[in-house]
């Protein structure tokens, strides 16, 4: 298998998930993927040269969880750029609180790029 960024990312996520759900480590049965809910948030500033960085990362994360872990698509909510506002994130957490049951698992994934601001709000170089 040729190792590229997409394959490496999938391998890392798969390994982490396997380690977290191994019954030998947790002394619990493996986690049923249908009981895992994901809120995946990606927000890149509009002035970033490569516009799709956060969208691509969130899409790759979500598709890896769906394809490699078997998490149902309906259990994954993605908020990208214009949807990743304060109101959008609050709605995302509300979706989780209304959807998740006591024994379900939740993954919150955030991918973002920002900048430093001076105390007066101006951008630092």
CSV table of C-alpha atoms in Angstrom, one decimal:
chain,number,residue,atom,x,y,z
A,1,UNK,CA,0.0,0.0,0.0
A,2,UNK,CA,1.4,3.4,-1.0
A,3,UNK,CA,1.5,5.7,2.0
A,4,UNK,CA,0.2,9.1,1.3
A,5,UNK,CA,-1.4,11.7,3.6
A,6,UNK,CA,-4.9,10.2,3.2
A,7,UNK,CA,-3.7,6.7,4.0
A,8,UNK,CA,-1.6,7.9,6.9
A,9,UNK,CA,-4.4,9.9,8.4
A,10,UNK,CA,-6.8,6.8,8.1
A,11,UNK,CA,-4.1,4.6,9.7
A,12,UNK,CA,-3.7,7.0,12.6
A,13,UNK,CA,-7.4,7.4,13.3
A,14,UNK,CA,-7.9,3.6,12.9
A,15,UNK,CA,-5.1,2.9,15.4
A,16,UNK,CA,-6.3,5.4,17.9
A,17,UNK,CA,-9.9,4.0,17.7
A,18,UNK,CA,-8.6,0.4,18.0
A,19,UNK,CA,-6.6,1.2,21.1
A,20,UNK,CA,-9.4,3.1,22.7
A,21,UNK,CA,-11.9,0.3,22.1
A,22,UNK,CA,-9.7,-2.7,22.9
A,23,UNK,CA,-11.4,-4.7,25.6
A,24,UNK,CA,-8.0,-5.8,27.0
A,25,UNK,CA,-7.2,-2.2,27.8
A,26,UNK,CA,-10.6,-1.0,28.9
A,27,UNK,CA,-11.9,-4.2,30.3
A,28,UNK,CA,-15.1,-3.4,28.4
A,29,UNK,CA,-16.6,-4.9,25.3
A,30,UNK,CA,-15.6,-3.1,22.1
A,31,UNK,CA,-17.7,0.0,21.3
A,32,UNK,CA,-20.5,-0.5,18.9
A,33,UNK,CA,-20.0,2.0,16.1
A,34,UNK,CA,-23.7,2.8,15.9
A,35,UNK,CA,-23.5,4.2,19.4
A,36,UNK,CA,-20.8,6.8,18.4
A,37,UNK,CA,-21.8,10.3,17.5
A,38,UNK,CA,-19.4,12.8,15.9
A,39,UNK,CA,-19.5,16.6,15.7
A,40,UNK,CA,-16.8,17.6,13.3
A,41,UNK,CA,-16.0,21.3,13.0
A,42,UNK,CA,-13.7,23.0,10.5
A,43,UNK,CA,-13.1,26.7,10.3
A,44,UNK,CA,-10.5,28.4,8.2
A,45,UNK,CA,-10.2,32.2,7.8
A,46,UNK,CA,-11.4,33.5,4.5
A,47,UNK,CA,-8.0,35.1,3.7
A,48,UNK,CA,-6.2,31.7,3.8
A,49,UNK,CA,-4.6,31.0,0.5
A,50,UNK,CA,-5.8,27.4,0.3
A,51,UNK,CA,-9.5,27.8,0.9
A,52,UNK,CA,-10.5,24.1,1.2
A,53,UNK,CA,-8.0,23.1,3.9
A,54,UNK,CA,-10.4,22.8,6.8
A,55,UNK,CA,-13.2,21.4,4.6
A,56,UNK,CA,-10.9,18.7,3.3
A,57,UNK,CA,-9.6,17.8,6.8
A,58,UNK,CA,-13.2,17.5,8.2
A,59,UNK,CA,-14.4,15.5,5.2
A,60,UNK,CA,-11.4,13.2,5.4
A,61,UNK,CA,-11.9,12.7,9.2
A,62,UNK,CA,-15.6,12.0,8.8
A,63,UNK,CA,-15.2,9.6,5.8
A,64,UNK,CA,-12.4,7.7,7.7
A,65,UNK,CA,-14.7,7.2,10.7
A,66,UNK,CA,-17.5,6.1,8.4
A,67,UNK,CA,-15.5,3.9,6.2
A,68,UNK,CA,-12.9,2.4,8.6
A,69,UNK,CA,-14.9,2.4,11.8
A,70,UNK,CA,-18.4,1.8,10.6
A,71,UNK,CA,-19.9,4.9,12.2
A,72,UNK,CA,-23.2,5.6,10.4
A,73,UNK,CA,-23.3,8.7,8.3
A,74,UNK,CA,-26.3,9.9,10.2
A,75,UNK,CA,-24.3,9.9,13.4
A,76,UNK,CA,-21.8,12.4,12.0
A,77,UNK,CA,-22.6,16.1,11.8
A,78,UNK,CA,-20.1,18.4,10.0
A,79,UNK,CA,-19.9,22.1,10.4
A,80,UNK,CA,-17.6,23.7,7.9
A,81,UNK,CA,-16.5,27.4,7.5
A,82,UNK,CA,-19.8,29.4,7.2
A,83,UNK,CA,-21.7,26.7,9.2
A,84,UNK,CA,-19.0,26.7,12.0
A,85,UNK,CA,-20.2,29.9,13.6
A,86,UNK,CA,-21.0,30.4,17.3
A,87,UNK,CA,-24.7,29.7,16.5
A,88,UNK,CA,-23.8,26.7,14.3
A,89,UNK,CA,-21.6,25.1,17.0
A,90,UNK,CA,-24.3,25.7,19.7
A,91,UNK,CA,-26.8,24.0,17.3
A,92,UNK,CA,-24.3,21.1,16.9
A,93,UNK,CA,-24.0,20.6,20.6
A,94,UNK,CA,-27.7,20.8,20.9
A,95,UNK,CA,-28.0,18.1,18.3
A,96,UNK,CA,-25.7,15.9,20.4
A,97,UNK,CA,-27.6,16.5,23.6
A,98,UNK,CA,-30.9,15.6,21.9
A,99,UNK,CA,-29.5,12.6,20.1
A,100,UNK,CA,-27.0,10.9,22.4
A,101,UNK,CA,-28.1,8.4,25.0
A,102,UNK,CA,-26.4,7.7,28.3
A,103,UNK,CA,-24.2,4.9,27.1
A,104,UNK,CA,-23.3,6.4,23.7
A,105,UNK,CA,-19.9,7.8,22.9
A,106,UNK,CA,-19.2,11.3,21.5
A,107,UNK,CA,-16.3,12.5,19.4
A,108,UNK,CA,-15.8,16.3,19.0
A,109,UNK,CA,-13.3,17.1,16.3
A,110,UNK,CA,-12.1,20.6,15.6
A,111,UNK,CA,-9.8,21.7,12.8
A,112,UNK,CA,-9.1,25.4,12.5
A,113,UNK,CA,-6.5,28.0,11.6
A,114,UNK,CA,-6.4,31.3,13.2
A,115,UNK,CA,-4.2,34.3,13.8
A,116,UNK,CA,-2.9,36.4,16.6
A,117,UNK,CA,-4.5,39.8,17.4
A,118,UNK,CA,-3.1,42.7,19.3
A,119,UNK,CA,-5.1,43.8,22.3
A,120,UNK,CA,-6.7,46.5,20.2
A,121,UNK,CA,-7.9,43.8,17.7
A,122,UNK,CA,-5.4,44.5,14.9
A,123,UNK,CA,-3.7,41.6,13.2
A,124,UNK,CA,-0.1,40.7,14.2
A,125,UNK,CA,2.3,40.0,11.4
